[in-house]
Tab-separated table of C-alpha atoms in Angstrom:
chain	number	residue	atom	x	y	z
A	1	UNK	CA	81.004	147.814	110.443
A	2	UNK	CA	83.879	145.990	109.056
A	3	UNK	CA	83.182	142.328	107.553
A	4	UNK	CA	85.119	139.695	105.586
A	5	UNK	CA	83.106	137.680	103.249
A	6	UNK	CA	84.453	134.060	102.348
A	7	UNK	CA	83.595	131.969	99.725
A	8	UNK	CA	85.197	130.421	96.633
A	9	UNK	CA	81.617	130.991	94.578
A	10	UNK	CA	81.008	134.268	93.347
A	11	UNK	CA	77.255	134.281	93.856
A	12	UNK	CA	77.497	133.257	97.391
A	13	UNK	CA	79.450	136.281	98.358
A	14	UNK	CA	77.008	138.652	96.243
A	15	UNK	CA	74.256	137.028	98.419
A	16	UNK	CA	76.526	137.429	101.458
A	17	UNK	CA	77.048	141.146	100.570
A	18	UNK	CA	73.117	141.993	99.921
A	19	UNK	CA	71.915	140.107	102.777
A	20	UNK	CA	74.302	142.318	104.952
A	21	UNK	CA	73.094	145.166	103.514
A	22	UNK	CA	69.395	144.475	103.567
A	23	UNK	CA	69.788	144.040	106.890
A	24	UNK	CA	70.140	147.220	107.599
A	25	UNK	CA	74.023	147.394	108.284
A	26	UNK	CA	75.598	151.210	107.721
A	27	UNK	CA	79.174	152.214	106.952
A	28	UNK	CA	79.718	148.750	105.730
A	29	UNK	CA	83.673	148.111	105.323
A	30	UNK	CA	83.447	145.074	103.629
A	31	UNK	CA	86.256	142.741	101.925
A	32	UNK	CA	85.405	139.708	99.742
A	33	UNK	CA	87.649	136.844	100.014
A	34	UNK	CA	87.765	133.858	97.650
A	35	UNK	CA	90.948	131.283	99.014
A	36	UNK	CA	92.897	131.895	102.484
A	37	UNK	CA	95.538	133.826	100.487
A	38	UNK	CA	93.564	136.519	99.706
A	39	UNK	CA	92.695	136.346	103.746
A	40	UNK	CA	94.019	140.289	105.012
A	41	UNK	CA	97.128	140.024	107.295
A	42	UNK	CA	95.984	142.276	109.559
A	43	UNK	CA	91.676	142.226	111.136
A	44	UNK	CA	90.165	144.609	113.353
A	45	UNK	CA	88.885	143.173	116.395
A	46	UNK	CA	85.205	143.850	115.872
A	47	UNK	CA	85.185	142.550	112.155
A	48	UNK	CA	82.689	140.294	111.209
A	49	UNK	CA	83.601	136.758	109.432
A	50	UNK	CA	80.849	135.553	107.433
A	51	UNK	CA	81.589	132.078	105.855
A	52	UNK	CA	79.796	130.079	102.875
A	53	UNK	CA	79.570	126.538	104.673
A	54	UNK	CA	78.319	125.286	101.088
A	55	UNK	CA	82.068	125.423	100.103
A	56	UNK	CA	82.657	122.535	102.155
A	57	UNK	CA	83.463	122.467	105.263
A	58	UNK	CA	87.106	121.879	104.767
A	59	UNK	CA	86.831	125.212	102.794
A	60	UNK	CA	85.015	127.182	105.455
A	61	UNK	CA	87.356	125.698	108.372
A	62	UNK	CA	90.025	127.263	106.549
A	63	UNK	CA	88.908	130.724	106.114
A	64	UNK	CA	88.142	130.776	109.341
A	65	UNK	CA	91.336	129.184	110.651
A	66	UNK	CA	93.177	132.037	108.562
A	67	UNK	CA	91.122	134.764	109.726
A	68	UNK	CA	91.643	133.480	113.628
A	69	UNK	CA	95.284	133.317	112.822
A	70	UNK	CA	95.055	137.419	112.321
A	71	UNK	CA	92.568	137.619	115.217
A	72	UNK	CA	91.583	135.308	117.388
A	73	UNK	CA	88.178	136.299	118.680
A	74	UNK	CA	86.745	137.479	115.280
A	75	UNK	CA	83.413	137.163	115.474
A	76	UNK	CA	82.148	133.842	112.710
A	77	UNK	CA	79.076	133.895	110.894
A	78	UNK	CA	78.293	130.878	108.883
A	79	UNK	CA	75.511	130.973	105.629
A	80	UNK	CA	74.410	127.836	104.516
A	81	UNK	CA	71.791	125.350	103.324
A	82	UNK	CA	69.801	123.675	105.756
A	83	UNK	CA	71.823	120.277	106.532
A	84	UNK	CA	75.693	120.046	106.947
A	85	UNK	CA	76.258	123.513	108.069
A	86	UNK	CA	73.733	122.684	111.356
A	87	UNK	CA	75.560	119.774	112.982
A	88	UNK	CA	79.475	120.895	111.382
A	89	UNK	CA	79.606	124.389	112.335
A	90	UNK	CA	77.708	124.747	115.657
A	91	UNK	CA	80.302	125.195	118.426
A	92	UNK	CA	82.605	126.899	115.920
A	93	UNK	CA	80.693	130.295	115.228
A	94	UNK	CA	78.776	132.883	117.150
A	95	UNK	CA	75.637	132.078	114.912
A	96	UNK	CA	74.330	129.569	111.834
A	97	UNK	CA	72.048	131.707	108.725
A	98	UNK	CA	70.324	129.458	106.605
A	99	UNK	CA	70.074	130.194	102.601
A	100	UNK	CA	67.706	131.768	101.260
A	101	UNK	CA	68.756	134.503	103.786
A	102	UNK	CA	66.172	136.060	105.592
A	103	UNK	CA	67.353	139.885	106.445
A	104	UNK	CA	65.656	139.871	109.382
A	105	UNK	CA	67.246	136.582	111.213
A	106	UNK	CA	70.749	137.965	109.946
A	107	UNK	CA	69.820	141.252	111.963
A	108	UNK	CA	69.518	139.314	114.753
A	109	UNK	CA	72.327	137.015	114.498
A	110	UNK	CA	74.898	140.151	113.574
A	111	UNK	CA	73.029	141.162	117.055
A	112	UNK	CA	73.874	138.510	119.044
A	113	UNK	CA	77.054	137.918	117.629
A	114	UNK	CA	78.304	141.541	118.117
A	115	UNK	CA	77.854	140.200	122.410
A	116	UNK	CA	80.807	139.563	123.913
A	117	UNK	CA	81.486	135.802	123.670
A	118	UNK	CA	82.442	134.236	127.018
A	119	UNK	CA	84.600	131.538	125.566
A	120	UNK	CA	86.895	132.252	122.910
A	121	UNK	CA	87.674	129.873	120.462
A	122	UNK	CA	91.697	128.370	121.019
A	123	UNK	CA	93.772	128.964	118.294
A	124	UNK	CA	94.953	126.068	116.503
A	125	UNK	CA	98.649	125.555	115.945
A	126	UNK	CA	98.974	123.567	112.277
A	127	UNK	CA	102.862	122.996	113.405
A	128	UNK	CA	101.283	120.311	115.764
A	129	UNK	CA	99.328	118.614	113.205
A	130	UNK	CA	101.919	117.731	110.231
A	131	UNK	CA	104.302	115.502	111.729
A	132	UNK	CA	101.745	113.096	113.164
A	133	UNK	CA	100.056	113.103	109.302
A	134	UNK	CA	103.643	112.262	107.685
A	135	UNK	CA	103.824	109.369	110.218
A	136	UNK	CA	100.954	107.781	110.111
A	137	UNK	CA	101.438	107.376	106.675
A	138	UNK	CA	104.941	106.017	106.934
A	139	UNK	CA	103.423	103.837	109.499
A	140	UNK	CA	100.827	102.415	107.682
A	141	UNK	CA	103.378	102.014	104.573
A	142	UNK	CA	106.602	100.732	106.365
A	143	UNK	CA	104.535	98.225	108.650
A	144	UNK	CA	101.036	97.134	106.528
A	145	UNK	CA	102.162	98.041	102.875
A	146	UNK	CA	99.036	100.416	102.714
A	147	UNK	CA	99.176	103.334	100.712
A	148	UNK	CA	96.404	105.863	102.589
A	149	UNK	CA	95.365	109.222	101.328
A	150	UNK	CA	94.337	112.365	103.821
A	151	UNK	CA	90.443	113.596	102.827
A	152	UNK	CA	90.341	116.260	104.766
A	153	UNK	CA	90.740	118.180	108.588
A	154	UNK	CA	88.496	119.186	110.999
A	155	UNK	CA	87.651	120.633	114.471
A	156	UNK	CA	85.480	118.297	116.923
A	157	UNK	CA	84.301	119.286	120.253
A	158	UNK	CA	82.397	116.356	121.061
A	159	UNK	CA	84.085	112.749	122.682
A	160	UNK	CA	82.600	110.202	120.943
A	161	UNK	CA	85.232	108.607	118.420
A	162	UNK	CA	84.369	107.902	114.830
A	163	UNK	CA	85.625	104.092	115.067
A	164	UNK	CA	85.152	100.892	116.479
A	165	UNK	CA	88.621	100.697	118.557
A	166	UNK	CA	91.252	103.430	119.218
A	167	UNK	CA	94.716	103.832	120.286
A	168	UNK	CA	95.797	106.224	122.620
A	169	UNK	CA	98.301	108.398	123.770
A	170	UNK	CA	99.689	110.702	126.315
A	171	UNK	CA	101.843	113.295	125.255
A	172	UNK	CA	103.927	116.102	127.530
A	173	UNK	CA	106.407	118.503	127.208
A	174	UNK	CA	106.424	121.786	124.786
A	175	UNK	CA	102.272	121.113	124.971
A	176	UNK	CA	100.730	118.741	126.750
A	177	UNK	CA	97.164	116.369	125.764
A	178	UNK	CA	96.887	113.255	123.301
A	179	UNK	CA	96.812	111.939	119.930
A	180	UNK	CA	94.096	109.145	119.169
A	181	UNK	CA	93.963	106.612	116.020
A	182	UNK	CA	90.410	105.463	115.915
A	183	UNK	CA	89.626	102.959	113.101
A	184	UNK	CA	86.712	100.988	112.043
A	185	UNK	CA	86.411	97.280	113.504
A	186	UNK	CA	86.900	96.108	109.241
A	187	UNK	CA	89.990	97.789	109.144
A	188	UNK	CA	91.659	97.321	112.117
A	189	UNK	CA	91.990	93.637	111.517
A	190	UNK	CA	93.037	94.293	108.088
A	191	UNK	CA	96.101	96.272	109.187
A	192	UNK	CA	97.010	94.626	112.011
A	193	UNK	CA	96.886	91.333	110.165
A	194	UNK	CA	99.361	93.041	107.156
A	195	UNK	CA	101.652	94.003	109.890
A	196	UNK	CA	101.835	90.429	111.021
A	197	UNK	CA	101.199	88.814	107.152
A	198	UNK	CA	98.538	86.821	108.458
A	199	UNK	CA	94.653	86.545	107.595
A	200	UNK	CA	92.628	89.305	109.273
A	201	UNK	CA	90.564	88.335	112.559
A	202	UNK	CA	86.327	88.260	111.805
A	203	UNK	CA	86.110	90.621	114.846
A	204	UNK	CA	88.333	92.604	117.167
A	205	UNK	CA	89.806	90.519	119.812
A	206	UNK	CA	93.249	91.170	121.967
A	207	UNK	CA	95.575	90.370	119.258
A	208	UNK	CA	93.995	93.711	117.391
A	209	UNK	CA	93.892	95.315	120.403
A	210	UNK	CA	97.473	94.919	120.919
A	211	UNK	CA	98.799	95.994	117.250
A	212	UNK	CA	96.351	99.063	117.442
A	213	UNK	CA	98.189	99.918	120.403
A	214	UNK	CA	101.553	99.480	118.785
A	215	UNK	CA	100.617	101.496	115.820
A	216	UNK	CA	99.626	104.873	117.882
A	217	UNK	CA	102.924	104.067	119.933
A	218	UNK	CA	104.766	104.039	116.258
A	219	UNK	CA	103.188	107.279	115.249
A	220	UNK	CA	103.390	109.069	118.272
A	221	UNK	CA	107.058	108.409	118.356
A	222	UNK	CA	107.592	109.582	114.608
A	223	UNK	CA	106.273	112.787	115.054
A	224	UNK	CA	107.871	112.881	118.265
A	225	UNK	CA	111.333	112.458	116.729
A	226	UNK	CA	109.830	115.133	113.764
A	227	UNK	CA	109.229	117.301	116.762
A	228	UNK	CA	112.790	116.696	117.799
A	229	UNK	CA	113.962	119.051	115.290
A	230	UNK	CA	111.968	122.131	115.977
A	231	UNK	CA	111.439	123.783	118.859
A	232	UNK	CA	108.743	121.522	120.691
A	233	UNK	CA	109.981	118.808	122.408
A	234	UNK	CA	107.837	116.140	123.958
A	235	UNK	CA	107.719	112.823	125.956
A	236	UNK	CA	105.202	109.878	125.073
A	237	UNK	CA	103.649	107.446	127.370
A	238	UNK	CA	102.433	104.046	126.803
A	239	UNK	CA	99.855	103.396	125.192
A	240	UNK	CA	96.251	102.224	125.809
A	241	UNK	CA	93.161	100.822	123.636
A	242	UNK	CA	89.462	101.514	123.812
A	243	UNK	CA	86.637	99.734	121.873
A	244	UNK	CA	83.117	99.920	121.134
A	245	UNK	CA	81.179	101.296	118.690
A	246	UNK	CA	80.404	104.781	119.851
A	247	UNK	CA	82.852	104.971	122.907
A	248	UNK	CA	84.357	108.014	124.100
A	249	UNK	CA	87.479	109.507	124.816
A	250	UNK	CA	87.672	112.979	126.289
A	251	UNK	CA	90.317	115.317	125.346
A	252	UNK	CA	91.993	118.374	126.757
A	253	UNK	CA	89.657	121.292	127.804
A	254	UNK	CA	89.886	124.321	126.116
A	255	UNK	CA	92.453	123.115	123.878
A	256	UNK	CA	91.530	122.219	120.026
A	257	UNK	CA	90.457	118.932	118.576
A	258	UNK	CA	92.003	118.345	114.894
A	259	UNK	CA	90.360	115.294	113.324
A	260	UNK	CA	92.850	114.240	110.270
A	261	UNK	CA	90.197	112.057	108.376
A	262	UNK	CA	92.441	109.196	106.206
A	263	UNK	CA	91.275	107.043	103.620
A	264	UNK	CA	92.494	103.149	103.386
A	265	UNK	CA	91.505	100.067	101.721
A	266	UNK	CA	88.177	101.316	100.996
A	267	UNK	CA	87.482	102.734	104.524
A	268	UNK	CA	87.865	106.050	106.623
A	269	UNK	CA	89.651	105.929	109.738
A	270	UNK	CA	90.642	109.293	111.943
A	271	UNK	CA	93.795	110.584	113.423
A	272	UNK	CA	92.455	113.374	116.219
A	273	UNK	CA	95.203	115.347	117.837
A	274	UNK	CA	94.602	117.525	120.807
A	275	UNK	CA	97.956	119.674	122.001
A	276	UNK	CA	97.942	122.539	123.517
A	277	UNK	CA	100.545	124.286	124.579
A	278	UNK	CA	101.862	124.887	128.122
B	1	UNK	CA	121.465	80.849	117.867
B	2	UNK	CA	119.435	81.679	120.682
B	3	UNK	CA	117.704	85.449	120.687
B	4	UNK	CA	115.777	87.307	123.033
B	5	UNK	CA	113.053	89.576	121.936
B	6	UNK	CA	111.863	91.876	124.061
B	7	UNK	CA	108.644	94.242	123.498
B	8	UNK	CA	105.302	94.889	125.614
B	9	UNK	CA	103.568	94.624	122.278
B	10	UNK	CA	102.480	90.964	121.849
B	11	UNK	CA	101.762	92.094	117.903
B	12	UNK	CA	105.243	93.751	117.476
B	13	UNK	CA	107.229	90.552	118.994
B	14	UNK	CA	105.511	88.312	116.638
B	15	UNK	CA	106.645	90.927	113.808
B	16	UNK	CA	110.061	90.918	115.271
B	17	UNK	CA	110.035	87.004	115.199
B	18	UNK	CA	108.229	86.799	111.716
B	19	UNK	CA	111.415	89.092	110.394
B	20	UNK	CA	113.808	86.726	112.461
B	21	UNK	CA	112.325	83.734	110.540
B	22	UNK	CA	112.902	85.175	107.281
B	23	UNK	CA	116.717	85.047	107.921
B	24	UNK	CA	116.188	81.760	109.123
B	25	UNK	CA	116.084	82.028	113.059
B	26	UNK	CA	113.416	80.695	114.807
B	27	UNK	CA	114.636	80.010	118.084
B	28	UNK	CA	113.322	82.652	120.040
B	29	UNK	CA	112.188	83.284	123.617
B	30	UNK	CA	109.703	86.346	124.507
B	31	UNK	CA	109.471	89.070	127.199
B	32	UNK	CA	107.102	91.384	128.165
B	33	UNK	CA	109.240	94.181	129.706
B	34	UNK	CA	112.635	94.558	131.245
B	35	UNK	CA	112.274	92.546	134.521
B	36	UNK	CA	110.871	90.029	132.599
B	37	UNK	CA	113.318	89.807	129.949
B	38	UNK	CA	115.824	89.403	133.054
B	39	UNK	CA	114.177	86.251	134.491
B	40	UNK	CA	114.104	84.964	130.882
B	41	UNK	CA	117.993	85.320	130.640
B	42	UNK	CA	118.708	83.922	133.768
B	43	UNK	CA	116.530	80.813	132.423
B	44	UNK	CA	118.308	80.910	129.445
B	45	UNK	CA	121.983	80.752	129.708
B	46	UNK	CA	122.292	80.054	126.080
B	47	UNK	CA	120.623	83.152	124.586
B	48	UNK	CA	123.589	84.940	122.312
B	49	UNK	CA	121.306	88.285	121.175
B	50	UNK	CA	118.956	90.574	122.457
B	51	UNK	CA	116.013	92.542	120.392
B	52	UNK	CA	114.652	94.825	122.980
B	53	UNK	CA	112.474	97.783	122.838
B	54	UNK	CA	112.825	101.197	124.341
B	55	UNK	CA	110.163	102.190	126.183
B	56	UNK	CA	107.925	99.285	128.524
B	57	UNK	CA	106.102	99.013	131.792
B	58	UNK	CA	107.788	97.693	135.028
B	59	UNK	CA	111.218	98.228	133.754
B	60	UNK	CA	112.110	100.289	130.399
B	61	UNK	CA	114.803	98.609	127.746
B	62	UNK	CA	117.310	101.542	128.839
B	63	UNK	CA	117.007	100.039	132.280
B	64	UNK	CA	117.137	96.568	131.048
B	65	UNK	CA	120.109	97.608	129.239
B	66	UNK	CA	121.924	98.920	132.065
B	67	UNK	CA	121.389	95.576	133.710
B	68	UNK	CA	122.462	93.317	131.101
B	69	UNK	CA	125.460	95.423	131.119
B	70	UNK	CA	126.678	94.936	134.957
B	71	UNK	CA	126.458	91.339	134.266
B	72	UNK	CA	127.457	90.698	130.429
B	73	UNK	CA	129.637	92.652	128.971
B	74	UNK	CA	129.623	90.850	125.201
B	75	UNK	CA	126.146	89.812	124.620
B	76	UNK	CA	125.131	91.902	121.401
B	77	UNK	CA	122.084	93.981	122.373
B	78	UNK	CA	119.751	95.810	119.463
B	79	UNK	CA	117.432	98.441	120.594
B	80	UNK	CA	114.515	98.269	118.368
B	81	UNK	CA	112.114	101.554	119.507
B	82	UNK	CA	110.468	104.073	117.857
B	83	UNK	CA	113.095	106.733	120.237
B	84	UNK	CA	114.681	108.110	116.914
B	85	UNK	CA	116.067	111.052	118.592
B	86	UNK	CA	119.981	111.660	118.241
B	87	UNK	CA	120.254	111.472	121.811
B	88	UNK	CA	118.816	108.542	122.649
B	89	UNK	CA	120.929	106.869	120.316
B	90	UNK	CA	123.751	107.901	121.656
B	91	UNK	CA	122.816	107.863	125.221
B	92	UNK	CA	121.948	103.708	124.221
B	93	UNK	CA	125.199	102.914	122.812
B	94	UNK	CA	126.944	105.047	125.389
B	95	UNK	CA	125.238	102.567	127.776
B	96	UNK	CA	126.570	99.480	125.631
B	97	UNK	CA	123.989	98.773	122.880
B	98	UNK	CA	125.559	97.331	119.721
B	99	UNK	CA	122.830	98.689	117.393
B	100	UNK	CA	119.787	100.405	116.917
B	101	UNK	CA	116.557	100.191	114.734
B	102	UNK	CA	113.986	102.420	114.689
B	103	UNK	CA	110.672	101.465	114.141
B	104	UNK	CA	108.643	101.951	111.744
B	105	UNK	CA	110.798	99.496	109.969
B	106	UNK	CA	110.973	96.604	107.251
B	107	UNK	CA	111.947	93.273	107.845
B	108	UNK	CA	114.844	93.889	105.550
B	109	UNK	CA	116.252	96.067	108.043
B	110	UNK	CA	116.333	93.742	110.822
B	111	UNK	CA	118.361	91.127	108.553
B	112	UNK	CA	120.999	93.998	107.702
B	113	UNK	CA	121.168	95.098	111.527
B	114	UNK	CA	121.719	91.215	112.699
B	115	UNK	CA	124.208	90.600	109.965
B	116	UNK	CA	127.308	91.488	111.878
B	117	UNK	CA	126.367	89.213	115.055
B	118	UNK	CA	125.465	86.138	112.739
B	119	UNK	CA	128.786	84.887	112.310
């Protein structure tokens, strides 16, 4: 059996490495791997992926990013504490091991994970991704005077939008789906009211609505003239605005989700971009 | 002097008008998209500069443009969009804008684009 083992702790991949082996695995090819460089260039298709989620999972994305990059439907097993590794990682590996490891539960994920899986996992192209970070944070400099700072990037499979109101929009041409800016009610009227050097509204109302809109439409077409100078080309629509605390927004089937998470004035807001291509 | 600004953001024609004041002009009329911006200068006979943005429902400023065009052949017109690409630049002048500003942008950079039609 050949297996990758991720983690940036040493003791987490000696506990990755015995629980494999007390679990009765034979002929065990295994490679340890402590940062995405050390990630091999080339993976067998029935290698194993087991990831330490209690590296973060901005870490653990990342390994398994790389690895996907090499092959696509390598199989992921995550090994973690009960907590953060239950609600981050479902929906992005064949099977969740809590810590202490029990040899016996491994068996039977490495079981069910060697099945065939019916829906492989996209690939995610990062080339989509950069140019919409670089302009929402010209954006939010050129037009609010806020300096914001990335935390971190994630997958999401689910809808529901981590803010109070969100801009939309369509995108078409090299790919095809959305990007989204969805930003807590607090901050929302603090950045639209910088835009407009005003005193921020209590509560969203139409006016907030309105310069939400126009700062998706401002990103979108940054990165699309970014995009200009590669080889994707796309077209932008006009935008639209939801609200609500816990509203939805679906996305593109079968295409991946990338949440940027941002940090401004003291609160988080999320740029999710879902392209894939035609 | 009279100036048209024209935008289907409500929030980016007050910033357009909030950088206008800052050179000192304030007398401004609004429109929501092309077709309005149209009625508005038929209304207006006495508007000397258009601020108009790229793309807008019901009729797009490249449309607009084209419009202005087959009836006014001087009026200074400023595209102010966030279509950076090279060729829509040069497919807007070609079609008889006098400038262009892309958005994001400062205020600054709406005084230094209206300088040469302030007289």
């Amino acid at each position: 059996m050949n297996a990758i083992l991720a983690s940036t702790s040493p003791t987490s991949l000696n506990i990755m490495r015995g629980a494999l082996q007390q679990a009765g695995q034979k002929d065990l090819n295994l490679k340890t791997v402590d940062n995405i460089a050390g990630m091999p260039a080339a993976i067998e298709p029935d290698t194993l992926l087991m990831v330490d989620w209690d590296d973060g999972k901005e870490h653990a994305v990342m390994f398994i990013e790389a690895a996907r990059k090499c092959q696509n439907n390598i199989k992921v097993i995550a090994i973690g504490s009960k907590g953060a590794v239950d609600g981050e990682a479902r929906g992005m590996v064949a099977a969740i091991v809590h810590k202490p490891v029990d040899p016996g539960l491994l068996a039977k994920s490495l079981k069910q994970s060697a099945q065939p899986q019916t829906k492989p996992r996209p690939s995610v192209n990062v080339e989509f991704i950069n140019p919409f970070i670089e302009s929402t944070v010209n954006v939010f400099s050129t037009m609010c005077g806020i300096d914001i700072r990335r935390k971190k990037l994630f997958l999401k499979d689910d809808h529901k939008m981590l803010g109070d109101i969100s801009g939309v929009m369509g995108l078409s041409g090299s790919a095809t789906g959305s990007v989204v800016i969805s930003l807590p009610e607090k901050l929302a009227c603090i950045v639209v009211a910088r835009m407009l050097g005003e005193e921020p509204a209590t509560e969203l109302n139409a006016d907030v609505a309105d310069g939400v809109g126009e700062i998706i439409n401002m990103i979108s077409g940054q990165a699309k003239s970014a995009f200009s100078k590669t080889k994707y080309q796309f077209n932008i629509s006009i935008p639209s605005v939801v609200s609500g605390a816990g509203h939805e927004i679906t996305h593109k089937k079968g295409t991946p989700n990338i949440v940027v998470l941002f940090e401004a004035e003291a609160f988080e807001f999320a740029v999710q971009v879902c392209l894939g291509a035609e | 002097m009279k100036i048209l600004v024209v935008d289907d953001s409500s929030t980016m024609r007050r910033i357009i008008c909030n950088s206008l004041k800052q050179i000192g002009q304030e007398d401004t009329v609004q429109a929501e998209h092309g077709a309005d911006a149209l009625a508005k200068l038929k209304e207006n006979p006495d508007i000397e500069l258009i601020l108009t943005d790229w793309n807008m429902p019901m009729m797009d400023g490249f449309e607009f443009l084209t419009h202005v065009r087959e009836e006014n052949k001087t009026i200074p017109v400023i595209m102010v969009t966030t279509e950076a690409e090279k060729a829509n630049v040069v497919k807007a002048i070609k079609a008889g804008a006098n400038s262009y500003v892309v958005k994001p942008f400062t205020p600054d950079v709406i005084a230094e684009k209206l300088k040469p039609f302030l007289g």
